Short mmCIF file of C-alpha atoms and ligand atoms in Angstrom, two decimals:
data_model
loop_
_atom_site.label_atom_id
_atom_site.label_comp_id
_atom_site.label_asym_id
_atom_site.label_seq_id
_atom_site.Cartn_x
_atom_site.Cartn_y
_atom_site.Cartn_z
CA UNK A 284 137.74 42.38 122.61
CA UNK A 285 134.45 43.63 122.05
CA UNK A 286 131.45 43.15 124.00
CA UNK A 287 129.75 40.70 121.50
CA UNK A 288 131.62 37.68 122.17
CA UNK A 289 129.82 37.36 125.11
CA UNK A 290 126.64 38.71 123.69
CA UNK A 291 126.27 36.78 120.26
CA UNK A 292 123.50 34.64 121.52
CA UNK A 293 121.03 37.62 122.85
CA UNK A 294 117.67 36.71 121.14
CA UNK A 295 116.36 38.38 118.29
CA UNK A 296 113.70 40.52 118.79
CA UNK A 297 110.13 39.81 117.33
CA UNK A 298 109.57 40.11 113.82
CA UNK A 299 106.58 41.37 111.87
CA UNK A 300 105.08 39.99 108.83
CA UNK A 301 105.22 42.39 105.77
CA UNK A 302 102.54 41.60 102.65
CA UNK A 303 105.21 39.76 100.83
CA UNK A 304 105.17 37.75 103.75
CA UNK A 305 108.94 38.51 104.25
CA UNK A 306 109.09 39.37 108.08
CA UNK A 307 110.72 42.87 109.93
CA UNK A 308 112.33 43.07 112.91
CA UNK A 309 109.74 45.26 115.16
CA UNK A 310 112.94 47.25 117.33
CA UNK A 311 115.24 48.71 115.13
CA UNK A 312 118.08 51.71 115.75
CA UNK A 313 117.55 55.22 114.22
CA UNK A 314 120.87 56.62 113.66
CA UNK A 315 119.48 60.72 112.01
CA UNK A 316 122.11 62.73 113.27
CA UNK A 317 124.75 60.04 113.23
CA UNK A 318 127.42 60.73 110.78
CA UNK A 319 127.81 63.87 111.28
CA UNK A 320 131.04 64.55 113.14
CA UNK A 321 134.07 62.33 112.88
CA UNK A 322 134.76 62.40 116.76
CA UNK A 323 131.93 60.95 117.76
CA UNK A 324 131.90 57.99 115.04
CA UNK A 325 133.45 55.41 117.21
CA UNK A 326 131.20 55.40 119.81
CA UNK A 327 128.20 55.55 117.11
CA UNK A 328 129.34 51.98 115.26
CA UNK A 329 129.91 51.19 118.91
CA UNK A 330 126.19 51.87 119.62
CA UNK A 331 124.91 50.28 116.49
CA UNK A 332 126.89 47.10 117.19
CA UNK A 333 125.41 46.83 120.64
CA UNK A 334 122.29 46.92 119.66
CA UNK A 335 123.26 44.48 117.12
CA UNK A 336 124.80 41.90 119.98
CA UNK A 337 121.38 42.93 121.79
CA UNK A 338 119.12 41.51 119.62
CA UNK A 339 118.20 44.53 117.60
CA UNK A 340 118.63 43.57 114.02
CA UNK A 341 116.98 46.33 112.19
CA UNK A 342 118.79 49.61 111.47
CA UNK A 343 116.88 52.80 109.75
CA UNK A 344 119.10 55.28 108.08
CA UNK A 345 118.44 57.87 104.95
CA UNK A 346 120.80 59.19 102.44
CA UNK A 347 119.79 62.57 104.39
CA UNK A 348 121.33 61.85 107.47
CA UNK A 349 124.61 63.47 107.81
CA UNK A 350 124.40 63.64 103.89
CA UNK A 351 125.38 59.99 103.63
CA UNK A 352 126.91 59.89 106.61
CA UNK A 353 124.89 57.92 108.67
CA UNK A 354 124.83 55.26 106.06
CA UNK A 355 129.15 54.89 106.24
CA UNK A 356 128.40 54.25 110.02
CA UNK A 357 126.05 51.88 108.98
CA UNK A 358 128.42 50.42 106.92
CA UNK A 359 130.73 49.86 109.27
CA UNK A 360 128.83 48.57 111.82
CA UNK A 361 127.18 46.13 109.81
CA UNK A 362 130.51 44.84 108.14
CA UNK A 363 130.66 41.45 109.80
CA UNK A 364 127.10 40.59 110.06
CA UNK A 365 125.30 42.15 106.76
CA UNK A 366 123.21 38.82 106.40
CA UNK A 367 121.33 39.14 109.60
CA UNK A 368 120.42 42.83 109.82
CA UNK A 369 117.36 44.11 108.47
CA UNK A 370 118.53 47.74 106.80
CA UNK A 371 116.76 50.18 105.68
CA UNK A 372 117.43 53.40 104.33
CA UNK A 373 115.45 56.18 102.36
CA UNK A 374 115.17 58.21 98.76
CA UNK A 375 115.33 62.30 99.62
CA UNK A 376 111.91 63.35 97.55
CA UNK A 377 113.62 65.57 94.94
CA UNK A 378 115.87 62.66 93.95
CA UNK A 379 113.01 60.03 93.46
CA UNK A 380 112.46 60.29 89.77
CA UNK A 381 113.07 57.60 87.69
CA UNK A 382 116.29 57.65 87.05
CA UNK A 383 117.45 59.23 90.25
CA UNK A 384 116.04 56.90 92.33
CA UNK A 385 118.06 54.26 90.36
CA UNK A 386 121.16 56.44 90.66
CA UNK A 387 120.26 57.40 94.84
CA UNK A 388 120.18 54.09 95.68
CA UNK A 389 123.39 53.34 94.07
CA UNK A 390 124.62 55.38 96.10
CA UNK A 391 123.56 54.60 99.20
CA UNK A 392 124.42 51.21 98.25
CA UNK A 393 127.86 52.22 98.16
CA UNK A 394 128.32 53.81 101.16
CA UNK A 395 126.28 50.94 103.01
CA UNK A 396 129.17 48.82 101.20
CA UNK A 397 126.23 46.29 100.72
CA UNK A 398 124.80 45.00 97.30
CA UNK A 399 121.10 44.92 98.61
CA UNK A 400 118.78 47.15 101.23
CA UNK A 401 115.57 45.52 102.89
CA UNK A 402 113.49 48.37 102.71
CA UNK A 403 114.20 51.35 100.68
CA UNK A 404 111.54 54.09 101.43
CA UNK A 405 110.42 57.22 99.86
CA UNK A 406 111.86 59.80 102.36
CA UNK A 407 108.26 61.86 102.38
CA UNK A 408 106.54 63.20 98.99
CA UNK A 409 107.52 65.86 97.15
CA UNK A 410 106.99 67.35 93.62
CA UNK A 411 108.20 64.05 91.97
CA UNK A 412 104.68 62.17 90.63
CA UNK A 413 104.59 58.92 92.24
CA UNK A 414 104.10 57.36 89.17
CA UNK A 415 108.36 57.74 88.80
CA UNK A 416 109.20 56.91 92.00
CA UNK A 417 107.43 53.66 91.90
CA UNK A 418 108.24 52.61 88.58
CA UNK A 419 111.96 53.26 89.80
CA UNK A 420 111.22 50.93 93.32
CA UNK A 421 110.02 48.49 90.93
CA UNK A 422 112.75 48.41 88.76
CA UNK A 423 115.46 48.56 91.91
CA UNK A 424 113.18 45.47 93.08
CA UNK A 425 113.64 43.58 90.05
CA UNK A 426 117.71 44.02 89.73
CA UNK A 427 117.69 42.76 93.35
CA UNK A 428 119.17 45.93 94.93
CA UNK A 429 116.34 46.59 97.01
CA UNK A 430 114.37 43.86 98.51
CA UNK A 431 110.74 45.79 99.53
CA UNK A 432 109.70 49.49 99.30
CA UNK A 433 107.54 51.46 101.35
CA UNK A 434 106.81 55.02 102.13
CA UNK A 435 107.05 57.70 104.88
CA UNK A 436 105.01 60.93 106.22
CA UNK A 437 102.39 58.97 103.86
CA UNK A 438 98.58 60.44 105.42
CA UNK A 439 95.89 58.04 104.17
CA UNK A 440 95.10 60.26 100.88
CA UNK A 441 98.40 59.55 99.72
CA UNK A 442 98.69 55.88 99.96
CA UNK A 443 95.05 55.45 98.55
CA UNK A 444 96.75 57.39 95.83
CA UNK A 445 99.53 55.63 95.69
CA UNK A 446 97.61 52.17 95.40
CA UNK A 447 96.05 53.37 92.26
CA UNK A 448 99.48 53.97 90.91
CA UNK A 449 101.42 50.86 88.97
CA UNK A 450 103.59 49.65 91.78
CA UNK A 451 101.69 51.62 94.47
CA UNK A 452 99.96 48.67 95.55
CA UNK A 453 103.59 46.92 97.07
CA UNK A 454 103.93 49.15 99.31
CA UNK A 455 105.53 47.49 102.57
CA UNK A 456 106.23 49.93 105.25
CA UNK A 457 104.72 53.52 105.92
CA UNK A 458 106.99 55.32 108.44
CA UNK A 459 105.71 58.04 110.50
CA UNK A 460 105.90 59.85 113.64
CA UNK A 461 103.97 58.20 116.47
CA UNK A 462 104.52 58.40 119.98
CA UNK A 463 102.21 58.82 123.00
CA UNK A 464 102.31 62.51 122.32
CA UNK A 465 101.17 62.16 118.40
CA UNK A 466 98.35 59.10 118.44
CA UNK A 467 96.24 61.13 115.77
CA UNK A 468 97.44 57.96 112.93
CA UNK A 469 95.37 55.93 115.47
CA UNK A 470 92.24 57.44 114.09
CA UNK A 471 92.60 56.27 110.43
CA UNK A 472 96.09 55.22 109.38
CA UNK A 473 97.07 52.40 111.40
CA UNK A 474 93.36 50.87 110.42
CA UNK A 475 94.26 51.37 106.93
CA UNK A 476 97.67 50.04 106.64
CA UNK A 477 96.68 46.76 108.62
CA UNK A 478 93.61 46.14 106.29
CA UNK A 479 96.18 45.45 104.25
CA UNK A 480 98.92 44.06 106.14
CA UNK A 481 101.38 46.85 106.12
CA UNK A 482 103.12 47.59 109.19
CA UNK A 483 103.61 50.87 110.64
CA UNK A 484 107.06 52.41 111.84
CA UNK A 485 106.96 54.83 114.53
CA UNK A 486 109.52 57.26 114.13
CA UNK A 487 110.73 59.80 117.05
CA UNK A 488 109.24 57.07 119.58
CA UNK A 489 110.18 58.77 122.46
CA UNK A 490 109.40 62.53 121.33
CA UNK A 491 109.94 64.42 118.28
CA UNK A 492 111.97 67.04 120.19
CA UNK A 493 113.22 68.21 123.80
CA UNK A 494 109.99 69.45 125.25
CA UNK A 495 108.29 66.73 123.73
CA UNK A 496 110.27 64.24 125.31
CA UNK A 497 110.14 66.15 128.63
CA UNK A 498 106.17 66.32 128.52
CA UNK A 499 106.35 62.57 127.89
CA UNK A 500 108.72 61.32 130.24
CA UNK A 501 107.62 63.59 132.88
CA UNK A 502 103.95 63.19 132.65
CA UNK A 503 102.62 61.73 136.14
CA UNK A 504 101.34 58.28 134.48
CA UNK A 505 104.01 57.21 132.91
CA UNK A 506 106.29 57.42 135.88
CA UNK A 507 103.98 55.76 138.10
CA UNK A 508 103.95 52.78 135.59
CA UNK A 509 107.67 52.92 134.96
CA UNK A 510 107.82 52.65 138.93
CA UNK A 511 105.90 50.30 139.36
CA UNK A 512 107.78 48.03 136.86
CA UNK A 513 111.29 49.23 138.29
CA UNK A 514 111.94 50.68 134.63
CA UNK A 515 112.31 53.78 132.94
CA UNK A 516 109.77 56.27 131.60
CA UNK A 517 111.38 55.72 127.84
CA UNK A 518 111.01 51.56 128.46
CA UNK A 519 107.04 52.40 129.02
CA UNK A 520 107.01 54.59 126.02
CA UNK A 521 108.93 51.79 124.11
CA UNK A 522 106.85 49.20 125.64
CA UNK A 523 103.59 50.78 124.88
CA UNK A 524 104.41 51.06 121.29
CA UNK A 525 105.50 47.92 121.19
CA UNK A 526 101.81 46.39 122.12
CA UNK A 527 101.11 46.41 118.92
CA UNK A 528 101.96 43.30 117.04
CA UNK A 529 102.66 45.16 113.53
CA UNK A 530 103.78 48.18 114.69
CA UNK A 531 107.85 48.68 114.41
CA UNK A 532 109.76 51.09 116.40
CA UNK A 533 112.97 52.76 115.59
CA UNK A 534 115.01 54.61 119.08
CA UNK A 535 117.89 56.02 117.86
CA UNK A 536 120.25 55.52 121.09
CA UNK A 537 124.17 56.51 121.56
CA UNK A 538 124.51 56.18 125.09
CA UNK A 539 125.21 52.45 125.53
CA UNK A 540 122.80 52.23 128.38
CA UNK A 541 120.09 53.96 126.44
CA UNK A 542 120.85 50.78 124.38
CA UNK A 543 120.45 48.34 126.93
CA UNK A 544 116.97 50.01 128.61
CA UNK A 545 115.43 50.57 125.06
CA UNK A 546 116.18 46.08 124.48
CA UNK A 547 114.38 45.91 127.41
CA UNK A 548 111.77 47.18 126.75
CA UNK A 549 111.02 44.57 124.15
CA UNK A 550 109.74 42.32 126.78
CA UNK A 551 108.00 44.11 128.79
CA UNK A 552 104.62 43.58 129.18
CA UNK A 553 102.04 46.78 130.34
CA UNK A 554 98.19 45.47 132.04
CA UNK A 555 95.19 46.52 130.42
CA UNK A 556 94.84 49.03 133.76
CA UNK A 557 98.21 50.77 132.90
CA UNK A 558 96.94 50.92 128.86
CA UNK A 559 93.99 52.87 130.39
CA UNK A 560 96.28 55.15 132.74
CA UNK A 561 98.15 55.99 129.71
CA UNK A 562 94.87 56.57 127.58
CA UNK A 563 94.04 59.14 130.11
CA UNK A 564 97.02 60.69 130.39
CA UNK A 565 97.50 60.72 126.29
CA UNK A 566 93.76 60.51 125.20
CA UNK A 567 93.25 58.67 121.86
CA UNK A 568 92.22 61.39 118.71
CA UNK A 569 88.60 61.40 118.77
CA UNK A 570 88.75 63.17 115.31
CA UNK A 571 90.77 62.85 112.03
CA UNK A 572 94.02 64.53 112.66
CA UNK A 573 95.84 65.51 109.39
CA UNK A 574 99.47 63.47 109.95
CA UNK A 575 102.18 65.61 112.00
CA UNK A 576 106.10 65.42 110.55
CA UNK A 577 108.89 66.24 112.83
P1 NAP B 289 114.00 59.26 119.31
O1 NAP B 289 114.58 57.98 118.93
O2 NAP B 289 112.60 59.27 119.79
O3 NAP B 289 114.91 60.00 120.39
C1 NAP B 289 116.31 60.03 120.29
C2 NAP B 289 116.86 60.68 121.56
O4 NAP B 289 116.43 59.91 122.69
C3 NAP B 289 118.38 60.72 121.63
O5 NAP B 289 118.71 61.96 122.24
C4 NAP B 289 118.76 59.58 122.57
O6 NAP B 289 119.93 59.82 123.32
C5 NAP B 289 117.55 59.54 123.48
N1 NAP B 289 117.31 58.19 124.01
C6 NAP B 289 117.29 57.02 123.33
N2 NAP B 289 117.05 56.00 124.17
C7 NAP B 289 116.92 56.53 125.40
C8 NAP B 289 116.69 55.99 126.69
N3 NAP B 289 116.52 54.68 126.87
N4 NAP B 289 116.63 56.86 127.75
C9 NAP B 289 116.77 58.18 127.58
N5 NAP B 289 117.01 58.76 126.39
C10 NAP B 289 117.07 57.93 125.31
O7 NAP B 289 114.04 60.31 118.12
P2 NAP B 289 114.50 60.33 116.60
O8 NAP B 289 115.98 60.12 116.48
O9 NAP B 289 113.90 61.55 116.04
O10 NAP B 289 113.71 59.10 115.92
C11 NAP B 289 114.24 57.80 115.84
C12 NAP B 289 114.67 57.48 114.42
O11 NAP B 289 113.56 57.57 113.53
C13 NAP B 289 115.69 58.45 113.81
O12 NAP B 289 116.97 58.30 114.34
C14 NAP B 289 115.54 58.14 112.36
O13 NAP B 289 116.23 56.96 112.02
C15 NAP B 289 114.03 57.95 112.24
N6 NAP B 289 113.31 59.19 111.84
C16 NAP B 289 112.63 59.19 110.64
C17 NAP B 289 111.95 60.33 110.22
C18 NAP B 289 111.24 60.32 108.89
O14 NAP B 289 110.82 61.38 108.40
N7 NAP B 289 111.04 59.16 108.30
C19 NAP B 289 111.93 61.49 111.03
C20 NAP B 289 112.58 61.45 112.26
C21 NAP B 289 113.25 60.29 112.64
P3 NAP B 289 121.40 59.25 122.98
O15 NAP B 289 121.56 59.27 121.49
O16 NAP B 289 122.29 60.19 123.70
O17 NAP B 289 121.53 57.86 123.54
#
């Protein structure tokens, strides 16, 4: 018997209200490099379906990951409970045309084994003008088969763009890296997106790659907060995130107690002091900082 017969009752975690007015649960699961070796499957619908029975109602996948791979363990984790998790997944650039966005998402459709997705989002731009790709989102919107779209790796230039584009303007989600070691979208992007009520999703929360993560989680201040909370250094980086009302953030987490610390972190609460130890530790951009990609 699995684990969620006890856990079927964990609260949700917090939502966040997105322009339609439709809300987004603000801790989802990442899942890139899921999918990608049959041996190791089990234990990823395993994870997914923890986090599920945690709380954690939002899973983020792409048609990239494991080449449609991640999205089969999406499926399957999903299976039982489609109606109350919050999916999204996302369009590879050179197949957002108008047709082949129609066709991608059908797709991905199929191997989520689901007749709708949340949020479908624009992988990151490409050659494609974005006049296709939206006037595809549009028409996926209208047949039902996608709920919301959004955007990723979208800098401010391109979503001012995109809102003079037909369809541009219903834009829902931007995803992008952010993390306490990239905080240059705190400049100019976050401002932007809430003037208009779009939340962010911070992708790679916890570092973009090994050293990255290392520097983070080994940096002096953000041990001496974790200690002094009894947590760990990737609950503070979670948490800190997290202070942000409209600001979404997607772990991706095998390790079942990776699971646990990163639901945690949902309710933990960092002092204006510790904000400030962090701040010097990971200074704010004082400057416009073209956006970083992993
Ligand atoms: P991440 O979530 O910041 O880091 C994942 C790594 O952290 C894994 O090795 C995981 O280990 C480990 N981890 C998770 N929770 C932990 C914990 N509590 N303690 C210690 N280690 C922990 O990085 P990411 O996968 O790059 O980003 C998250 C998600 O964002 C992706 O999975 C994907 O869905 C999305 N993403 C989107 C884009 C884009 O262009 N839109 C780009 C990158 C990522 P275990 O797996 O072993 O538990």
């Amino acid at each position: 018997m699995r684990e969620a017969t006890q856990l079927n009752h964990a609260p949700k975690v917090r939502t966040t209200l997105l322009p339609s007015g439709r809300s987004m649960p603000v801790l989802g699961q990442g899942t890139w490099r899921m999918g990608e070796d049959h041996a190791r499957r089990k234990a990823e619908v395993a994870a997914l379906r923890l986090g599920l029975d945690l709380g954690m109602n939002h899973i983020d996948t792409a048609e990239m990951y494991a080449e449609g791979g991640a999205e089969e363990v999406v499926a399957e984790a999903i299976a039982e409970q489609r109606a109350d998790v919050f999916v999204v997944t996302k369009v590879y650039p050179h197949n957002a045309t108008r047709h082949g966005a129609v066709e991608a998402c059908e797709r991905s459709l199929r191997r989520l084994q689901t007749d709708y997705i949340d949020l479908y989002l624009l992988h990151w731009r490409a050659d494609v003008p974005l006049s296709q790709t939206f006037e595809a989102f549009q028409s996926l919107k209208e047949s039902g088969k996608i709920r919301e779209y959004g955007v990723s790796n979208f800098d401010v230039a391109d979503l001012e763009e995109s809102f003079g584009i037909f369809g541009g303007d219903e834009i829902a989600n931007n995803q992008v890296l952010y993390n306490l070691g990239h905080r240059g979208i705190e400049w100019d992007l976050i401002r932007w997106c809430r003037a208009r009520r779009i939340p962010i999703t911070a992708y790679s929360p916890i570092g973009h790659n090994a050293d990255e993560q290392k520097q983070i989680l080994g940096n002096r201040a953000v041990k001496a907060v974790a200690l002094r909370h009894g947590v760990t250094a990737v609950q503070i980086v979670l948490a800190w995130l997290m202070r942000q009302p409209d600001v979404v953030v997607i772990p991706k987490a095998v390790r079942p107690e990776h699971i646990r610390e990163n639901r945690a972190a949902h309710d933990l609460k960092l002092t204006e002091r510790e904000f400030k130890e962090l701040d010097q530790a990971f200074p704010p951009p004082t400057r416009k900082i073209p956006l970083e990609t992993s």
